[in-house]
CSV table of C-alpha atoms in Angstrom, one decimal:
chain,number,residue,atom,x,y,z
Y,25,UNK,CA,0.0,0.0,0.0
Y,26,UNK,CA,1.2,3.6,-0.8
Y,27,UNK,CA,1.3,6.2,1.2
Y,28,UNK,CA,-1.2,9.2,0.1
Y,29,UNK,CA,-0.3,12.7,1.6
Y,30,UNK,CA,-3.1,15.4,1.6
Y,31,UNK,CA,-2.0,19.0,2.0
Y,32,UNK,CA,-4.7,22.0,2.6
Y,33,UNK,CA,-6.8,22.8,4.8
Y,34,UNK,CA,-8.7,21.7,8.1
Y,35,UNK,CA,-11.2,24.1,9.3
Y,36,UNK,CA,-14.6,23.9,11.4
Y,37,UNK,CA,-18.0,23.8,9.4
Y,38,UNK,CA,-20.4,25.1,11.2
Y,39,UNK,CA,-23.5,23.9,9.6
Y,40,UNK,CA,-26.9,25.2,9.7
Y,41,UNK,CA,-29.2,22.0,8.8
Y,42,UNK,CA,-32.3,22.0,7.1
Y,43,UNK,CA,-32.8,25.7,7.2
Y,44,UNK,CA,-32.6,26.7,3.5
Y,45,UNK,CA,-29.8,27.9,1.5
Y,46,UNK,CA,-29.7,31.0,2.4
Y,47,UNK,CA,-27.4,31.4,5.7
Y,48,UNK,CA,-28.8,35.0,6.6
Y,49,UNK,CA,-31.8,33.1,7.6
Y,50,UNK,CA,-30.6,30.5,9.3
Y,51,UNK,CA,-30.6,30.7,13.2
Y,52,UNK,CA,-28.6,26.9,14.8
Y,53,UNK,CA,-25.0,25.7,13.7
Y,54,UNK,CA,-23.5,22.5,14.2
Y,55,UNK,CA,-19.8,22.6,14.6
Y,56,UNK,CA,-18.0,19.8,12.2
Y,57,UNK,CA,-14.5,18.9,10.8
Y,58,UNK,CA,-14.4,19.9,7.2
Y,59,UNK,CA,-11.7,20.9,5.0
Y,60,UNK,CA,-11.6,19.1,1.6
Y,61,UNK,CA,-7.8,17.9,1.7
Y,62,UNK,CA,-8.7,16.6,5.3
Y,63,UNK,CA,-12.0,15.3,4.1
Y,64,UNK,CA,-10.0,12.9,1.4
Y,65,UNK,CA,-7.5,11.9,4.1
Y,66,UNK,CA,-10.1,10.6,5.9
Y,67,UNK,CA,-11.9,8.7,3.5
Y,68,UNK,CA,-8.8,7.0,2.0
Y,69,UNK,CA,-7.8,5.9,5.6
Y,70,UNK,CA,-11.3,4.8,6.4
Y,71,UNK,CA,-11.3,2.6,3.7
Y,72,UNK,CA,-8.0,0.9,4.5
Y,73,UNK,CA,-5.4,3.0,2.5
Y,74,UNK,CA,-2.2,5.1,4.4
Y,75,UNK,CA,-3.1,9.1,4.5
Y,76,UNK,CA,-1.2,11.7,6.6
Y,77,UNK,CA,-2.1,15.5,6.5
Y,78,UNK,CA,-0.6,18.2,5.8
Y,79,UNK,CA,-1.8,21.9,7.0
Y,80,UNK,CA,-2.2,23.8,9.8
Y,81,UNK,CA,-4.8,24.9,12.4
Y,82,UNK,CA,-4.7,27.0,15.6
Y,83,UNK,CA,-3.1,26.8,18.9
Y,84,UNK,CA,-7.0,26.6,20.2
Y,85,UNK,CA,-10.0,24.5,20.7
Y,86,UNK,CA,-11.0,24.2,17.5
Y,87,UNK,CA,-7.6,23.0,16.2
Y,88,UNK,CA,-7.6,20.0,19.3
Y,89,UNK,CA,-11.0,19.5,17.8
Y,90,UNK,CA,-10.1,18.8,14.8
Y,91,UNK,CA,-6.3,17.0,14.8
Y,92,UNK,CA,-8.0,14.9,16.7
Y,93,UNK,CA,-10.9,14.0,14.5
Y,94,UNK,CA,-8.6,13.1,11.8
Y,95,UNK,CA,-6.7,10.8,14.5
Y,96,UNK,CA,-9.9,9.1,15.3
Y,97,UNK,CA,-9.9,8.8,11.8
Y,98,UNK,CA,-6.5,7.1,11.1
Y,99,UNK,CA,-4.7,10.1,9.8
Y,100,UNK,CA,-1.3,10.2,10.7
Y,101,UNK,CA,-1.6,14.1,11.2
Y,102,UNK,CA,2.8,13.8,12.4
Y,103,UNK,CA,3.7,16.4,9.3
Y,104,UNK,CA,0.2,18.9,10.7
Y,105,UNK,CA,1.2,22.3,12.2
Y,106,UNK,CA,-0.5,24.6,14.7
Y,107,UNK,CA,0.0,28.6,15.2
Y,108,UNK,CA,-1.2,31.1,17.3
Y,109,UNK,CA,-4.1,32.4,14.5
Y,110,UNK,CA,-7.5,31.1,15.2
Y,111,UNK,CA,-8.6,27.6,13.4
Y,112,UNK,CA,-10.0,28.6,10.1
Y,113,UNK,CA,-14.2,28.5,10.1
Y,114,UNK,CA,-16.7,27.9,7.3
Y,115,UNK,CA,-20.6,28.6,7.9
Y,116,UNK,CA,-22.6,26.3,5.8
Y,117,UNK,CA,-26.9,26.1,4.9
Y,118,UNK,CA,-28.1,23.6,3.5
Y,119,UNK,CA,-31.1,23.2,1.9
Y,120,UNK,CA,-33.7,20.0,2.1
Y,121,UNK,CA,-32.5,19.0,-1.5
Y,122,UNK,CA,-28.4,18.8,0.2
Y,123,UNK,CA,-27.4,22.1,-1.8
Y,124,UNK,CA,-25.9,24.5,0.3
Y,125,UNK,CA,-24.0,28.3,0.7
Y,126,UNK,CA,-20.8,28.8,2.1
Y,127,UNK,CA,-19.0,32.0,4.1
Y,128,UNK,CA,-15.4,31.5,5.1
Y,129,UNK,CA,-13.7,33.5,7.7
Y,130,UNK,CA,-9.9,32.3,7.0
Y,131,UNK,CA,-7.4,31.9,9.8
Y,132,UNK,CA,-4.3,29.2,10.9
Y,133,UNK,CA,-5.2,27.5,7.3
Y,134,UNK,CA,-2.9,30.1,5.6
Y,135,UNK,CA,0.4,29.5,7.9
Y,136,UNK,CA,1.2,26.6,6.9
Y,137,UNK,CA,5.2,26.5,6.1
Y,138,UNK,CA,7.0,24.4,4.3
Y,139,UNK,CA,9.6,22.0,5.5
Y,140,UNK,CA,12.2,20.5,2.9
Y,141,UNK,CA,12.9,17.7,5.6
Y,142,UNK,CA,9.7,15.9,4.1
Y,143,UNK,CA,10.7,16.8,0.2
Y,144,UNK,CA,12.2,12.9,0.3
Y,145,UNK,CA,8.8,11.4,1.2
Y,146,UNK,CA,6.8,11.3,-1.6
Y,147,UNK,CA,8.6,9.1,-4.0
Y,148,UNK,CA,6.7,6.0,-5.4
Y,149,UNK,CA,3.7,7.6,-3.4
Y,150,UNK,CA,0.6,10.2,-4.0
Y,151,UNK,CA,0.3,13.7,-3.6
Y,152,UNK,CA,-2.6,15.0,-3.5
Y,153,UNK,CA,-3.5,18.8,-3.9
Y,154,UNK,CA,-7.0,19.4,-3.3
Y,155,UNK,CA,-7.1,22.8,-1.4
Y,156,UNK,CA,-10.0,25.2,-1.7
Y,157,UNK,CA,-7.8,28.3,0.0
Y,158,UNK,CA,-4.1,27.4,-1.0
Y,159,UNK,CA,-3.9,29.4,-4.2
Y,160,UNK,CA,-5.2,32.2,-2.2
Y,161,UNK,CA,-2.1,33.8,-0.9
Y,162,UNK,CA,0.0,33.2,2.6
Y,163,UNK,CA,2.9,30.9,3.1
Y,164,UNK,CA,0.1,27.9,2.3
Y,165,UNK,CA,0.6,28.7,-1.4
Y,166,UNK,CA,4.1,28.3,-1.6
Y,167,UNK,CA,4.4,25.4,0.7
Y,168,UNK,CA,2.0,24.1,-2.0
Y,169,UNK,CA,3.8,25.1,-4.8
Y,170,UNK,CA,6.9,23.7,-3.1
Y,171,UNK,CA,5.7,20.2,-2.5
Y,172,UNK,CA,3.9,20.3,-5.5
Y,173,UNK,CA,7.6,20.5,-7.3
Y,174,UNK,CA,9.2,17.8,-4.8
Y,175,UNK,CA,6.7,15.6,-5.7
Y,176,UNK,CA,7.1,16.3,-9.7
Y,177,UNK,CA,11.1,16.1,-9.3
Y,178,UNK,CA,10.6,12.6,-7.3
Y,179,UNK,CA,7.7,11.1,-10.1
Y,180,UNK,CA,5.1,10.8,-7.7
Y,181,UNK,CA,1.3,10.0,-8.8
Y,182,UNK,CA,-0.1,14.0,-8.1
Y,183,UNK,CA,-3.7,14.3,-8.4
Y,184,UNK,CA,-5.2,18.3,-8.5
Y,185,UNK,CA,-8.6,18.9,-7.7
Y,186,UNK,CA,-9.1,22.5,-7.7
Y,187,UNK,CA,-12.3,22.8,-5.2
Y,188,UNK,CA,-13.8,26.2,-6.4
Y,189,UNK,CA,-15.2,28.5,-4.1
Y,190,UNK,CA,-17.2,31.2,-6.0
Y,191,UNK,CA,-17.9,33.9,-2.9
Y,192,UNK,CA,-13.7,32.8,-2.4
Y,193,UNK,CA,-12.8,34.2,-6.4
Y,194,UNK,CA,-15.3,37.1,-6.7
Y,195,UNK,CA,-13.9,39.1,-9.7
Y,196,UNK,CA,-11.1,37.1,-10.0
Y,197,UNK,CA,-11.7,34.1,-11.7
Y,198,UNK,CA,-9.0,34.7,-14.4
Y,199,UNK,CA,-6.4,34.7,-11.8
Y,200,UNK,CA,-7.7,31.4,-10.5
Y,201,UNK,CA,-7.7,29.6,-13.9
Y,202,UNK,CA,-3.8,31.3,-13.9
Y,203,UNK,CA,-3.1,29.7,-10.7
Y,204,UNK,CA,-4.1,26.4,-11.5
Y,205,UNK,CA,-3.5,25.6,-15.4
Y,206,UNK,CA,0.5,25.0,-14.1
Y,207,UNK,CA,-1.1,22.0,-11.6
Y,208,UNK,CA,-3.1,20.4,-14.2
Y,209,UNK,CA,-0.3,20.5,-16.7
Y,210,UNK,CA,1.6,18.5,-14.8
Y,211,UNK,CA,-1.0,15.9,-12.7
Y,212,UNK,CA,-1.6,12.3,-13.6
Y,213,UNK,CA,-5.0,12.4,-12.6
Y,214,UNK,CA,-7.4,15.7,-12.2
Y,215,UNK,CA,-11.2,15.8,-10.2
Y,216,UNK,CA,-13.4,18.4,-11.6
Y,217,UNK,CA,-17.2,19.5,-11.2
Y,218,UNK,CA,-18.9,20.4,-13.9
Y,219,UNK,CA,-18.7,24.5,-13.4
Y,220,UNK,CA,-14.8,24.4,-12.6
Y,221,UNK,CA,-13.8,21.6,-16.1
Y,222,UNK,CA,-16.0,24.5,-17.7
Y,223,UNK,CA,-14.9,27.3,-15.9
Y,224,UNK,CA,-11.2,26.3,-16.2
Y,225,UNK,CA,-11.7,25.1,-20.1
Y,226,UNK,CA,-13.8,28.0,-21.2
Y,227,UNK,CA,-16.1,25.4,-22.8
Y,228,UNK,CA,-19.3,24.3,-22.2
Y,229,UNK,CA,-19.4,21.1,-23.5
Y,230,UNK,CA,-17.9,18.7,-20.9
Y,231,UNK,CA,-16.0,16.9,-24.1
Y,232,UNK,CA,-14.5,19.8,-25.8
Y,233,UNK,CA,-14.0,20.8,-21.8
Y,234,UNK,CA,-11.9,17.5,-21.4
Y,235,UNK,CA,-9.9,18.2,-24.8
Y,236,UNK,CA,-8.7,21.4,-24.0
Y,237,UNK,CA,-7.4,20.2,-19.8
Y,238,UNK,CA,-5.9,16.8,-21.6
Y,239,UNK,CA,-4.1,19.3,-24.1
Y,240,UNK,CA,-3.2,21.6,-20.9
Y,241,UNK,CA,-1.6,17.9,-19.3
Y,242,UNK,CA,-3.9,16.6,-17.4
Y,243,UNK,CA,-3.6,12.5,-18.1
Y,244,UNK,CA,-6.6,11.1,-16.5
Y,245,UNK,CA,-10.1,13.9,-16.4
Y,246,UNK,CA,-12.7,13.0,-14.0
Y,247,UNK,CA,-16.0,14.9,-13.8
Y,248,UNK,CA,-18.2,14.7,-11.0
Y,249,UNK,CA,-22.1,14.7,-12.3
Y,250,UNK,CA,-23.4,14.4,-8.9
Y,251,UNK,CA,-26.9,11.9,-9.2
Y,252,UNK,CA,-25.9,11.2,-13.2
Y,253,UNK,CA,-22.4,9.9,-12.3
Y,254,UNK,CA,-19.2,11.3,-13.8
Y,255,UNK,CA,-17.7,11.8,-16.6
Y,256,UNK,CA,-14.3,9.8,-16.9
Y,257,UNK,CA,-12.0,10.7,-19.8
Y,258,UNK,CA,-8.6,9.3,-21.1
Y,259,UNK,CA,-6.5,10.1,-24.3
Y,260,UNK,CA,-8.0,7.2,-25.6
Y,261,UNK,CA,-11.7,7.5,-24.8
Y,262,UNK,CA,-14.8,9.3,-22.6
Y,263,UNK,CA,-16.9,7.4,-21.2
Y,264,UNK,CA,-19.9,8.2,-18.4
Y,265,UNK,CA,-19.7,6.3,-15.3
Y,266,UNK,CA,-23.3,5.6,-13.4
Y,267,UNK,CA,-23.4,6.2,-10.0
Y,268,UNK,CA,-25.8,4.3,-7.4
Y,269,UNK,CA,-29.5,6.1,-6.3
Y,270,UNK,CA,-29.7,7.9,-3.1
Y,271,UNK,CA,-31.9,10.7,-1.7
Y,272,UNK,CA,-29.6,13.0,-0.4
Y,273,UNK,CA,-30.0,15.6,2.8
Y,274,UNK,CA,-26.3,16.7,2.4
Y,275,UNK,CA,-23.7,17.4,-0.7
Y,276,UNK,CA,-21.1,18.5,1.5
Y,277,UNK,CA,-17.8,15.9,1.0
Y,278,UNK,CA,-19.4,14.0,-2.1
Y,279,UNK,CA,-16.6,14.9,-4.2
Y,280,UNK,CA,-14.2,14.6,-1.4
Y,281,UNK,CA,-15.4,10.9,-0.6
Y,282,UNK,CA,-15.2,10.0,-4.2
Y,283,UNK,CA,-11.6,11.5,-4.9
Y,284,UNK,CA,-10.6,10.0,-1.6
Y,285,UNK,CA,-11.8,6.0,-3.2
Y,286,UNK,CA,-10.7,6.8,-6.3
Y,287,UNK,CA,-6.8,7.5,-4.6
Y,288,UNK,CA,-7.2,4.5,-2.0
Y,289,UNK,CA,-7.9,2.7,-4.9
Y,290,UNK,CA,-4.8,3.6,-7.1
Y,291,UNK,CA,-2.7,3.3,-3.8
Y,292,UNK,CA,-2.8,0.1,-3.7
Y,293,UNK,CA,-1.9,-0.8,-7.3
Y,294,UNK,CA,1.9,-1.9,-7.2
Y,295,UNK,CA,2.4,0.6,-10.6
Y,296,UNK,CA,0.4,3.6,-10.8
Y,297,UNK,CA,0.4,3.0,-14.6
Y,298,UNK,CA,-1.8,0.6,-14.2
Y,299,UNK,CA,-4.3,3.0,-15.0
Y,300,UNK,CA,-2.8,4.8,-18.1
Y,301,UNK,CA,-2.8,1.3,-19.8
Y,302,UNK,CA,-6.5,-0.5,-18.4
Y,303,UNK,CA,-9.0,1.2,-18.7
Y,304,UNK,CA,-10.9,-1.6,-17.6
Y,305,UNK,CA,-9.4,-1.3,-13.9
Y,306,UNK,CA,-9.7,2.3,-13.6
Y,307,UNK,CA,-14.1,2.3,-14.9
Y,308,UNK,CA,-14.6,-0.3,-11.6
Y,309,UNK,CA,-12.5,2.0,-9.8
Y,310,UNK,CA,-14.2,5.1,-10.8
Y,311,UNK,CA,-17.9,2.9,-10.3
Y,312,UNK,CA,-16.4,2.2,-6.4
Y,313,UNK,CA,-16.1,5.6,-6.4
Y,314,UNK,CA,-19.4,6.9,-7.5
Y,315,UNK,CA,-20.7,5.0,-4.9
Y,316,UNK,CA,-18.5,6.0,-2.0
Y,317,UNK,CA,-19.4,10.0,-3.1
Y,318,UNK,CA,-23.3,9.0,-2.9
Y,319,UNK,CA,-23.3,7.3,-0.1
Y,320,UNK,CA,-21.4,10.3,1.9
Y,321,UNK,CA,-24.6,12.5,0.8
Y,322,UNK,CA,-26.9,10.8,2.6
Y,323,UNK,CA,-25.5,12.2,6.0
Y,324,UNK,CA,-24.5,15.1,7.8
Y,325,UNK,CA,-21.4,16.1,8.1
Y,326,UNK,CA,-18.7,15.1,5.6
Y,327,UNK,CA,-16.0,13.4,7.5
Y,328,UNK,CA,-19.1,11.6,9.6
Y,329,UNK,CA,-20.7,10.6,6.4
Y,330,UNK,CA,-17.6,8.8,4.5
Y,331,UNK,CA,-18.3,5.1,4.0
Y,332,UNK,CA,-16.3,2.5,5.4
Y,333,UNK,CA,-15.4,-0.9,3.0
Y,334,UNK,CA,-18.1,-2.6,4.3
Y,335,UNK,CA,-20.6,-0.3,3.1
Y,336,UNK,CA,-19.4,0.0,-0.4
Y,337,UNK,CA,-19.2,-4.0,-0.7
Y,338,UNK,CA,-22.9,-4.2,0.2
């Protein structure tokens, strides 16, 4: 098995539930672990596979709270900082329907500093850079950057998922598709949604979307559909991959839980290539997938929701 490390952030969600969309309306929080890089660490350790974290929260509550959720969790969290800027805090509504509206209020996220001691670690392993606030500025974005680089210079398996925040990129969308063309260049496998493969493309149709990232670099497009499944695409073919029926209360961590399969799954092939050359191995994997992302939205609470192996097996 392969090790996976998972660098971003690890903030508090605090969630108003079935209260609308609209969080000016909505009156009782629930305070949660979220952060979409800890989010995937925690659903490739739940389902068996080697994770460790990398990011920082505050010297506070909040911060105890949440290192050791991801402990609880099986996430080595030895390569996690701390600093004296409050934990980071997102305030979610969700609807009935699962959709929901996010406001952030950033804090320790940002301080994370890189440490070349750990540039050695990622060789014949996974990076994964899946951080909704690390292209936003602070020492965050260059540890990011410089990780990114050890892991390129070591050929290790880097998978990008940009995680879009809208309210985060307000006016500055341009600069965000800047920021994070140089990632997918160089990742062997990229996670989309439908608005960011369009967004980042400038196309509408999901095909001529995935044409214009696999001519950017990326060598393995997946596209998240939500209920219809996703879109998986290869140099050699596109195919749509179903996913299971749920009714879901909660889309918060779908996407997580179904990056965080698909890289449990291709940790423990003994040559990540494996997937360049079968594309037979990497549809069951995405269809594992698909399932593990539906399943999480019929929950509260991403980290909470995440299936275990016995619940995609059944």
């Amino acid at each position: 098995m392969n090790k996976v490390y998972c660098i971003g952030e690890l903030l508090i969600d605090f969630v108003a539930e079935k209260q609308g969309s609209d969080l000016s309306k909505a009156t009782n929080f629930t305070k949660k672990a979220g952060g979409a890089p800890a989010n995937v660490a925690c659903a490739i350790s739940k389902l068996g596979g080697e994770s460790f974290f990398i990011g920082c929260v505050g010297k506070d509550p909040f911060g105890t709270f949440l290192l050791t959720i991801l402990e609880e969790h099986g996430v080595d969290i030895s390569m996690a900082q701390r600093s004296s800027t409050f934990t980071t805090l997102a305030f979610v509504s969700l609807a009935e329907d699962g959709e929901r509206d996010f406001v952030f209020s950033r804090g320790a996220d940002k301080e994370l500093q890189y440490n070349s001691e750990y540039r050695n670690k990622f060789k014949g392993n996974i990076l994964h850079l899946g951080a909704a606030t690390a292209l936003l500025g602070g020492s965050l974005e260059d540890a990011y950057k410089h990780y990114f680089f050890d892991a390129l210079s070591q050929g290790a398996f880097i998978c990008f998922d940009p995680n879009f925040r809208g309210d985060l990129w307000k006016g500055k969308e341009n600069l965000f598709i800047e920021k994070c063309l140089p990632y997918i260049e160089k990742s062997d496998l990229c996670k989309f949604s439908m608005e960011e493969a369009q967004l980042l493309s400038g196309k509408e149709d999901l095909n001529e979307a995935c044409d214009f990232l696999h001519n950017v670099g990326a060598k393995v497009i997946t596209i998240t559909l939500g209920g219809d499944g996703t879109l998986l695409s290869t140099s050699k073919s596109k195919k749509n991959i179903p996913s299971i029926k749920v009714s879901p209360v909660d889309t918060t961590g779908a996407g997580d839980a179904f990056i965080g399969c698909l890289l449990q799954q291709i940790s423990a092939l003994a040559d990540f290539k494996t997937i360049f050359n079968d594309e037979s191995i990497l549809t069951n994997m995405v269809l594992m997938a698909n399932k593990a992302g539906a399943i999480t939205t019929t929950n509260y609470g991403a980290i909470e929701s995440l299936p275990n192996l016995n619940q995609l097996q059944h």
